[in-house]
């Protein structure tokens, strides 16, 4: 696929995700970490405008100084930020204006991408497309949160992400001790945090071929898992006590039956599907309860060819830290990854919400251990 | 005017206020005390449905159980509340659905109000209309806040409230000491907090015929009014220090010139207009600085025929407390006023945002002393 | 009694109150409103040093610049404050040093007070003595809080305040409507907030001769008083829900029996004693439940000769606001009272902890409605 | 040294540290992480009583049920906790009573330790002694915080920890890539988090032989290090902005000269001494500014024989996570380490406050990245 076609396809996918939304759904920011869909649509567009059009499109004039200012996010090098927790108060630009912004930038980008480009531009376009794909996954999680936590719990009513597969049998896969290479070494795109290929020495370990199911997680609950202090990290125990009754996000008990909010609305819980929307504390406590542990990210990467993955991001017991030789890029682009390398845990794999072509076994996703709103599940190791 | 015509006129006025809004503007709740316009439109409708249609329209079925649940506000007797600080996360019902709700209730109300009614119904309709008029004033203040505090500060672009009059000359009006009647004694509508007509003995006092102007308030600022601890209540001083630099809401200094956000956007400050959007702490500190004081609410009521008022709500130095013999109504309607009679200060008069026919000299408005977002000004007494 | 003897007697009383304390008890500040006893002892001494010795004792040198700095409290005119909520972290000066400070200032004051004084000095000494008497009452409430809220709930083991009288019979006292004088008009000492004698017109009312008893309050609890939203102010209802299970401070239920922490330790609740340590919200909700109301402060003052009082501070339904003609004193002394005239309710009477000679029927005590830690009770009116 | 002599020596050392304190200094808890010295003395004693005397001293009766309850800390298995952030409100037991508790437990322990013991007891005594040594280091940091952050900044006036050495020259030590063993493999005492000896593969790296000095850190400040967003983690930048002006704890500028609070009071900053009381964010930003990085804990351990250490705990860029094969102990003792293995960074080395004999190159200290109050410094790697 040409770069231009790739660009078009990626951009189109954001529109498809938002297509079933009402104008009202584009606005709220119910928690600071959930951004309004309007903001995602604007911010990903701003990325192409700022890092490509301004520098490479001859005589480019910004579509709107206001939008240029508003859709800057964490890139503190570029300009004064709009307060991150005030995104839900922005009624202007309207949703229609944001779509006009997208159209205008797309038109200019398409003009730019006709024919061959300098390698520098290609790389920035690929970065921008991958950036937008990351936000597409956030669009899913944020739309789900916005719809699923309001009193009327409306369904999404659109083309859903692919449903999860049911889990039929568990096996433990054995991996020998040894020295293994870690990190991305191919020719395609990867983020800078995957670079710095290096060898690690691992002890022998085992990892389960399938994820933990809703049924298994329910056994943990029924066995009083949320009441047993010894299963939890100290911080996790505080979380449990401040979020009583603790449970996976979107789960609720109705007349003794467990249900969960899904994009189709509230549904009975399928006990064979992988458990989802658990945070690191829960994943770790479950593993402790099951007499196992979470894998390290290097173990996961080594085992990745032998296990089934792709349905859920999987919490690992690895902190998000730089690989040997990691270097931040210069300037605003350099803010991308390195500055988050503290107090976050790595998730490996991908999820039903991950755009096609945006996953690979070296991909390092990361979130603070308290978050449940990602499509996050549990794999056991020992 | 017939009750039916009155009902129609009041209801129509809410539509007119919201007419210039974009769908997006109906959604946010930027601070807990500023409700989304959508919520005001729904809640005032719910009032008629709950207290009139359910009881008096034969065979009435609620328009929607969901809306019945969502638009209940502080009436804890009626049903489980939606958390008050989560109103900005409700994307559903959509704005369109809320307007449909209004139309449906209006139609049923109009059927009910054709011809003569039982006195009981008349009274409830009048209460509902006055309730909606109160929310119309809140619509103005909340729309102003939603538009005026976001980064792009859009103008409202609609039919504005009547502009303020310029102040040309100040005089002190003298009132003798004596025994004066206080409270509402007419035949028309009033709220229960105005009842309990009673006599008070007042010392002789003076009150200014006009409000304090922007120009006078600017002198206070230029003289370091916000830095002089002795002018402030202890609580006010804390407020000043936590809101540095303190100033009237919507004021800002640009290159040495004071501007303010108005419904037409940011405008140079007219020094002859009455100062607006000050809280009680500021009003009181200004009065202290000016060698005067705020009037008591009884003084204001006694002087009301001799002064110019109607441009701004005016902070008094009276706490909001019951008149002698005050009795709460039974049931949910009884929640209306009495439960707020603590830690609120009385404002008298009315403002440019007060609907026509909704002001009288006995009207007791009230807010916590910290709030600036009402159309609130300063009158001096001594 | 000579001024010198009065001074000595007042100062001695602070020592007597603190005599049973351990050194450790002088230190903590468990909530921001409860100051360490050490701080009270230092601050009252600082008052005499700052407002009298510095100005009137020839050649006076401050005992210690450090203490001069530390024991300044709310008097922001005098010097930079130590953060009010950090008083419990001051381990230095030691308790012994504070007592040395007291001795040194007492010695100088006694030298100054031998013989006749300028009227100006007399007035400041009387103000200082009354100030110290106010802090003596706070010493009781703060010591009770420090001892009564820690896990081992130690008894005070000292000479207690006079025990409460049991309540034997209730009567309603009737007061005619009329015009009554309010405020202090005698020759003795009073605070500036009692001045501005003025007449008020009151409707006829009734007031109970005795306070509400523990037994009556228990009936309120048993009848679900804390669960009935209609009895409460909106703010009070919030307080109830944030302090669940709400109850008078120091009450606790043990195996079905109500006990309370007293200065002698935890004791069974005497149902005939007046209820104590309730806040304004509770007092007001109880009155509503009982089909009555709280008196206004003017009603209380008018009725004071006909009722039994002195056992408890009594919440009134009057906000703490200035009397007509109230003027703040100039300078730092002027910070004393006026700046608190917002969001506080008046309490009238006095309590078992009030020093002898420090009560009168015009005395205006005041606290924010949420506080329970004062010796505060309930009188009904209707 | 016999176990009995070792026990005596360790216990004596706690007394020596506290000897210069006034009774008042034993009480406050100025921030939740700084415990009152009284609490450390009681809690370490409780450890011996609970885990040894109760089980192994025939017929042992607890010294006091109250103290047994109060001095339990994070061991949630053992009993109901006193709220951790309320330790500063405990005036009882008095300091004298806590010393009596220590004496009583010591006497029983000494009786128990005469002659040979079962290996089980020996191990628990060694664990208790190491536990007390950890608290001795906390005693230093907490006493320093209590004295150094109050307005009068009193000196400690006791036998100080050994002063820091001045840094004379820096060299970069080169370590080859290779496979290295990590973890404790000796016969002596170690904590469970050091076990699980395993091999790691390291790339070649360099590490500085000496710590970063005050002078170097001052250059970082003078160069605007706290203003350059690109040097900081996102979380660190938030910390900088919420703690403005950010600087190492205990540093202050007086008339252009940098001083710091030390146990001898406020002293001019010695530019040749190692910088101290920086948190992880500062350590990491400094390293970035210097064109270097912090070492990983494995790198530190491998390099430890070639560098000078012992003056300061050294922040590493390793998260505190379990070694391969790590297993929590059963029961209450098992709460010791594992539950903190999230959102903490590892510090290696030891400090001037570390008791003699309590350091080794495999020791894993850990704190949340925001804390400055430990004796923590910076070593560079690249």
PDB file of N, CA, C and O in Angstrom, chain B residues 211-250:
ATOM      1  N   UNK B 211     -25.949  52.197  42.307  1.00  0.00           N
ATOM      2  CA  UNK B 211     -24.968  51.159  42.632  1.00  0.00           C
ATOM      3  C   UNK B 211     -23.548  51.686  42.474  1.00  0.00           C
ATOM      4  O   UNK B 211     -23.306  52.732  41.862  1.00  0.00           O
ATOM      5  N   UNK B 212     -22.611  50.942  43.003  1.00  0.00           N
ATOM      6  CA  UNK B 212     -21.189  51.244  42.825  1.00  0.00           C
ATOM      7  C   UNK B 212     -20.806  50.959  41.374  1.00  0.00           C
ATOM      8  O   UNK B 212     -21.219  49.947  40.807  1.00  0.00           O
ATOM      9  N   UNK B 213     -20.017  51.845  40.784  1.00  0.00           N
ATOM     10  CA  UNK B 213     -19.652  51.699  39.368  1.00  0.00           C
ATOM     11  C   UNK B 213     -18.328  50.955  39.198  1.00  0.00           C
ATOM     12  O   UNK B 213     -17.535  50.830  40.137  1.00  0.00           O
ATOM     13  N   UNK B 214     -18.110  50.507  37.976  1.00  0.00           N
ATOM     14  CA  UNK B 214     -16.807  49.909  37.631  1.00  0.00           C
ATOM     15  C   UNK B 214     -15.661  50.852  37.960  1.00  0.00           C
ATOM     16  O   UNK B 214     -14.605  50.432  38.431  1.00  0.00           O
ATOM     17  N   UNK B 215     -15.871  52.123  37.702  1.00  0.00           N
ATOM     18  CA  UNK B 215     -14.816  53.099  37.961  1.00  0.00           C
ATOM     19  C   UNK B 215     -14.467  53.178  39.443  1.00  0.00           C
ATOM     20  O   UNK B 215     -13.284  53.209  39.808  1.00  0.00           O
ATOM     21  N   UNK B 216     -15.493  53.185  40.269  1.00  0.00           N
ATOM     22  CA  UNK B 216     -15.216  53.198  41.707  1.00  0.00           C
ATOM     23  C   UNK B 216     -14.505  51.932  42.143  1.00  0.00           C
ATOM     24  O   UNK B 216     -13.605  51.963  42.985  1.00  0.00           O
ATOM     25  N   UNK B 217     -14.936  50.808  41.577  1.00  0.00           N
ATOM     26  CA  UNK B 217     -14.316  49.548  41.974  1.00  0.00           C
ATOM     27  C   UNK B 217     -12.863  49.509  41.527  1.00  0.00           C
ATOM     28  O   UNK B 217     -12.005  48.983  42.220  1.00  0.00           O
ATOM     29  N   UNK B 218     -12.600  50.105  40.374  1.00  0.00           N
ATOM     30  CA  UNK B 218     -11.218  50.153  39.917  1.00  0.00           C
ATOM     31  C   UNK B 218     -10.342  50.985  40.845  1.00  0.00           C
ATOM     32  O   UNK B 218      -9.173  50.669  41.068  1.00  0.00           O
ATOM     33  N   UNK B 219     -10.900  52.055  41.390  1.00  0.00           N
ATOM     34  CA  UNK B 219     -10.139  52.835  42.381  1.00  0.00           C
ATOM     35  C   UNK B 219      -9.752  51.973  43.583  1.00  0.00           C
ATOM     36  O   UNK B 219      -8.652  52.085  44.125  1.00  0.00           O
ATOM     37  N   UNK B 220     -10.715  51.159  43.983  1.00  0.00           N
ATOM     38  CA  UNK B 220     -10.474  50.245  45.102  1.00  0.00           C
ATOM     39  C   UNK B 220      -9.297  49.317  44.782  1.00  0.00           C
ATOM     40  O   UNK B 220      -8.401  49.094  45.604  1.00  0.00           O
ATOM     41  N   UNK B 221      -9.280  48.792  43.563  1.00  0.00           N
ATOM     42  CA  UNK B 221      -8.174  47.913  43.151  1.00  0.00           C
ATOM     43  C   UNK B 221      -6.868  48.702  43.113  1.00  0.00           C
ATOM     44  O   UNK B 221      -5.834  48.266  43.651  1.00  0.00           O
ATOM     45  N   UNK B 222      -6.923  49.875  42.486  1.00  0.00           N
ATOM     46  CA  UNK B 222      -5.698  50.668  42.346  1.00  0.00           C
ATOM     47  C   UNK B 222      -5.141  51.089  43.704  1.00  0.00           C
ATOM     48  O   UNK B 222      -3.936  51.288  43.869  1.00  0.00           O
ATOM     49  N   UNK B 223      -6.022  51.218  44.666  1.00  0.00           N
ATOM     50  CA  UNK B 223      -5.588  51.590  46.014  1.00  0.00           C
ATOM     51  C   UNK B 223      -5.122  50.379  46.825  1.00  0.00           C
ATOM     52  O   UNK B 223      -4.882  50.479  48.020  1.00  0.00           O
ATOM     53  N   UNK B 224      -5.020  49.238  46.167  1.00  0.00           N
ATOM     54  CA  UNK B 224      -4.529  48.043  46.868  1.00  0.00           C
ATOM     55  C   UNK B 224      -5.583  47.367  47.735  1.00  0.00           C
ATOM     56  O   UNK B 224      -5.244  46.710  48.731  1.00  0.00           O
ATOM     57  N   UNK B 225      -6.816  47.497  47.349  1.00  0.00           N
ATOM     58  CA  UNK B 225      -7.895  46.929  48.167  1.00  0.00           C
ATOM     59  C   UNK B 225      -7.753  45.433  48.419  1.00  0.00           C
ATOM     60  O   UNK B 225      -8.083  44.942  49.500  1.00  0.00           O
ATOM     61  N   UNK B 226      -7.234  44.715  47.440  1.00  0.00           N
ATOM     62  CA  UNK B 226      -7.092  43.263  47.606  1.00  0.00           C
ATOM     63  C   UNK B 226      -5.887  42.890  48.478  1.00  0.00           C
ATOM     64  O   UNK B 226      -5.681  41.709  48.756  1.00  0.00           O
ATOM     65  N   UNK B 227      -5.085  43.878  48.844  1.00  0.00           N
ATOM     66  CA  UNK B 227      -3.908  43.594  49.670  1.00  0.00           C
ATOM     67  C   UNK B 227      -4.064  44.028  51.124  1.00  0.00           C
ATOM     68  O   UNK B 227      -3.164  43.813  51.924  1.00  0.00           O
ATOM     69  N   UNK B 228      -5.176  44.665  51.445  1.00  0.00           N
ATOM     70  CA  UNK B 228      -5.328  45.227  52.790  1.00  0.00           C
ATOM     71  C   UNK B 228      -6.182  44.310  53.657  1.00  0.00           C
ATOM     72  O   UNK B 228      -7.408  44.353  53.623  1.00  0.00           O
ATOM     73  N   UNK B 229      -5.513  43.531  54.464  1.00  0.00           N
ATOM     74  CA  UNK B 229      -6.207  42.487  55.228  1.00  0.00           C
ATOM     75  C   UNK B 229      -7.328  43.052  56.081  1.00  0.00           C
ATOM     76  O   UNK B 229      -8.364  42.405  56.267  1.00  0.00           O
ATOM     77  N   UNK B 230      -7.171  44.269  56.582  1.00  0.00           N
ATOM     78  CA  UNK B 230      -8.179  44.806  57.502  1.00  0.00           C
ATOM     79  C   UNK B 230      -9.536  45.072  56.851  1.00  0.00           C
ATOM     80  O   UNK B 230     -10.519  45.257  57.547  1.00  0.00           O
ATOM     81  N   UNK B 231      -9.561  45.125  55.540  1.00  0.00           N
ATOM     82  CA  UNK B 231     -10.838  45.361  54.870  1.00  0.00           C
ATOM     83  C   UNK B 231     -11.683  44.098  54.770  1.00  0.00           C
ATOM     84  O   UNK B 231     -12.873  44.171  54.484  1.00  0.00           O
ATOM     85  N   UNK B 232     -11.067  42.957  55.010  1.00  0.00           N
ATOM     86  CA  UNK B 232     -11.713  41.692  54.643  1.00  0.00           C
ATOM     87  C   UNK B 232     -12.163  40.890  55.851  1.00  0.00           C
ATOM     88  O   UNK B 232     -11.540  40.908  56.905  1.00  0.00           O
ATOM     89  N   UNK B 233     -13.244  40.137  55.654  1.00  0.00           N
ATOM     90  CA  UNK B 233     -13.562  39.081  56.597  1.00  0.00           C
ATOM     91  C   UNK B 233     -12.445  38.050  56.554  1.00  0.00           C
ATOM     92  O   UNK B 233     -11.751  37.915  55.545  1.00  0.00           O
ATOM     93  N   UNK B 234     -12.305  37.315  57.635  1.00  0.00           N
ATOM     94  CA  UNK B 234     -11.258  36.302  57.690  1.00  0.00           C
ATOM     95  C   UNK B 234     -11.432  35.296  56.543  1.00  0.00           C
ATOM     96  O   UNK B 234     -10.476  34.964  55.834  1.00  0.00           O
ATOM     97  N   UNK B 235     -12.653  34.849  56.344  1.00  0.00           N
ATOM     98  CA  UNK B 235     -12.950  33.926  55.234  1.00  0.00           C
ATOM     99  C   UNK B 235     -12.697  34.567  53.874  1.00  0.00           C
ATOM    100  O   UNK B 235     -12.261  33.900  52.933  1.00  0.00           O
ATOM    101  N   UNK B 236     -12.995  35.838  53.774  1.00  0.00           N
ATOM    102  CA  UNK B 236     -12.769  36.563  52.531  1.00  0.00           C
ATOM    103  C   UNK B 236     -11.286  36.661  52.218  1.00  0.00           C
ATOM    104  O   UNK B 236     -10.857  36.528  51.066  1.00  0.00           O
ATOM    105  N   UNK B 237     -10.510  36.880  53.240  1.00  0.00           N
ATOM    106  CA  UNK B 237      -9.049  36.986  53.064  1.00  0.00           C
ATOM    107  C   UNK B 237      -8.471  35.664  52.568  1.00  0.00           C
ATOM    108  O   UNK B 237      -7.596  35.619  51.702  1.00  0.00           O
ATOM    109  N   UNK B 238      -8.988  34.581  53.121  1.00  0.00           N
ATOM    110  CA  UNK B 238      -8.582  33.259  52.631  1.00  0.00           C
ATOM    111  C   UNK B 238      -8.946  33.122  51.150  1.00  0.00           C
ATOM    112  O   UNK B 238      -8.137  32.662  50.349  1.00  0.00           O
ATOM    113  N   UNK B 239     -10.144  33.558  50.804  1.00  0.00           N
ATOM    114  CA  UNK B 239     -10.568  33.493  49.405  1.00  0.00           C
ATOM    115  C   UNK B 239      -9.623  34.309  48.513  1.00  0.00           C
ATOM    116  O   UNK B 239      -9.206  33.845  47.447  1.00  0.00           O
ATOM    117  N   UNK B 240      -9.285  35.510  48.952  1.00  0.00           N
ATOM    118  CA  UNK B 240      -8.367  36.354  48.171  1.00  0.00           C
ATOM    119  C   UNK B 240      -7.054  35.622  47.932  1.00  0.00           C
ATOM    120  O   UNK B 240      -6.536  35.586  46.806  1.00  0.00           O
ATOM    121  N   UNK B 241      -6.530  35.001  48.965  1.00  0.00           N
ATOM    122  CA  UNK B 241      -5.224  34.369  48.834  1.00  0.00           C
ATOM    123  C   UNK B 241      -5.263  33.095  48.010  1.00  0.00           C
ATOM    124  O   UNK B 241      -4.263  32.710  47.411  1.00  0.00           O
ATOM    125  N   UNK B 242      -6.402  32.459  47.970  1.00  0.00           N
ATOM    126  CA  UNK B 242      -6.511  31.231  47.165  1.00  0.00           C
ATOM    127  C   UNK B 242      -6.897  31.529  45.724  1.00  0.00           C
ATOM    128  O   UNK B 242      -6.936  30.624  44.898  1.00  0.00           O
ATOM    129  N   UNK B 243      -7.233  32.757  45.409  1.00  0.00           N
ATOM    130  CA  UNK B 243      -7.669  33.104  44.066  1.00  0.00           C
ATOM    131  C   UNK B 243      -6.857  34.261  43.514  1.00  0.00           C
ATOM    132  O   UNK B 243      -7.403  35.183  42.912  1.00  0.00           O
ATOM    133  N   UNK B 244      -5.590  34.175  43.728  1.00  0.00           N
ATOM    134  CA  UNK B 244      -4.717  35.270  43.359  1.00  0.00           C
ATOM    135  C   UNK B 244      -4.403  35.240  41.861  1.00  0.00           C
ATOM    136  O   UNK B 244      -4.073  34.191  41.346  1.00  0.00           O
ATOM    137  N   UNK B 245      -4.465  36.352  41.130  1.00  0.00           N
ATOM    138  CA  UNK B 245      -4.920  37.649  41.619  1.00  0.00           C
ATOM    139  C   UNK B 245      -6.437  37.712  41.633  1.00  0.00           C
ATOM    140  O   UNK B 245      -7.082  37.406  40.630  1.00  0.00           O
ATOM    141  N   UNK B 246      -7.008  38.095  42.769  1.00  0.00           N
ATOM    142  CA  UNK B 246      -8.454  38.192  42.882  1.00  0.00           C
ATOM    143  C   UNK B 246      -8.952  39.413  42.113  1.00  0.00           C
ATOM    144  O   UNK B 246      -8.280  40.447  42.065  1.00  0.00           O
ATOM    145  N   UNK B 247     -10.104  39.277  41.520  1.00  0.00           N
ATOM    146  CA  UNK B 247     -10.740  40.372  40.779  1.00  0.00           C
ATOM    147  C   UNK B 247     -12.163  39.936  40.443  1.00  0.00           C
ATOM    148  O   UNK B 247     -12.486  38.757  40.565  1.00  0.00           O
ATOM    149  N   UNK B 248     -13.018  40.863  40.027  1.00  0.00           N
ATOM    150  CA  UNK B 248     -14.357  40.448  39.637  1.00  0.00           C
ATOM    151  C   UNK B 248     -14.263  39.409  38.517  1.00  0.00           C
ATOM    152  O   UNK B 248     -13.385  39.490  37.653  1.00  0.00           O
ATOM    153  N   UNK B 249     -15.170  38.456  38.566  1.00  0.00           N
ATOM    154  CA  UNK B 249     -15.191  37.433  37.522  1.00  0.00           C
ATOM    155  C   UNK B 249     -15.360  38.117  36.168  1.00  0.00           C
ATOM    156  O   UNK B 249     -16.091  39.085  36.047  1.00  0.00           O
ATOM    157  N   UNK B 250     -14.680  37.642  35.175  1.00  0.00           N
ATOM    158  CA  UNK B 250     -14.737  38.119  33.781  1.00  0.00           C
ATOM    159  C   UNK B 250     -13.908  39.384  33.541  1.00  0.00           C
ATOM    160  O   UNK B 250     -13.843  39.843  32.402  1.00  0.00           O
TER     161      UNK B 250
END
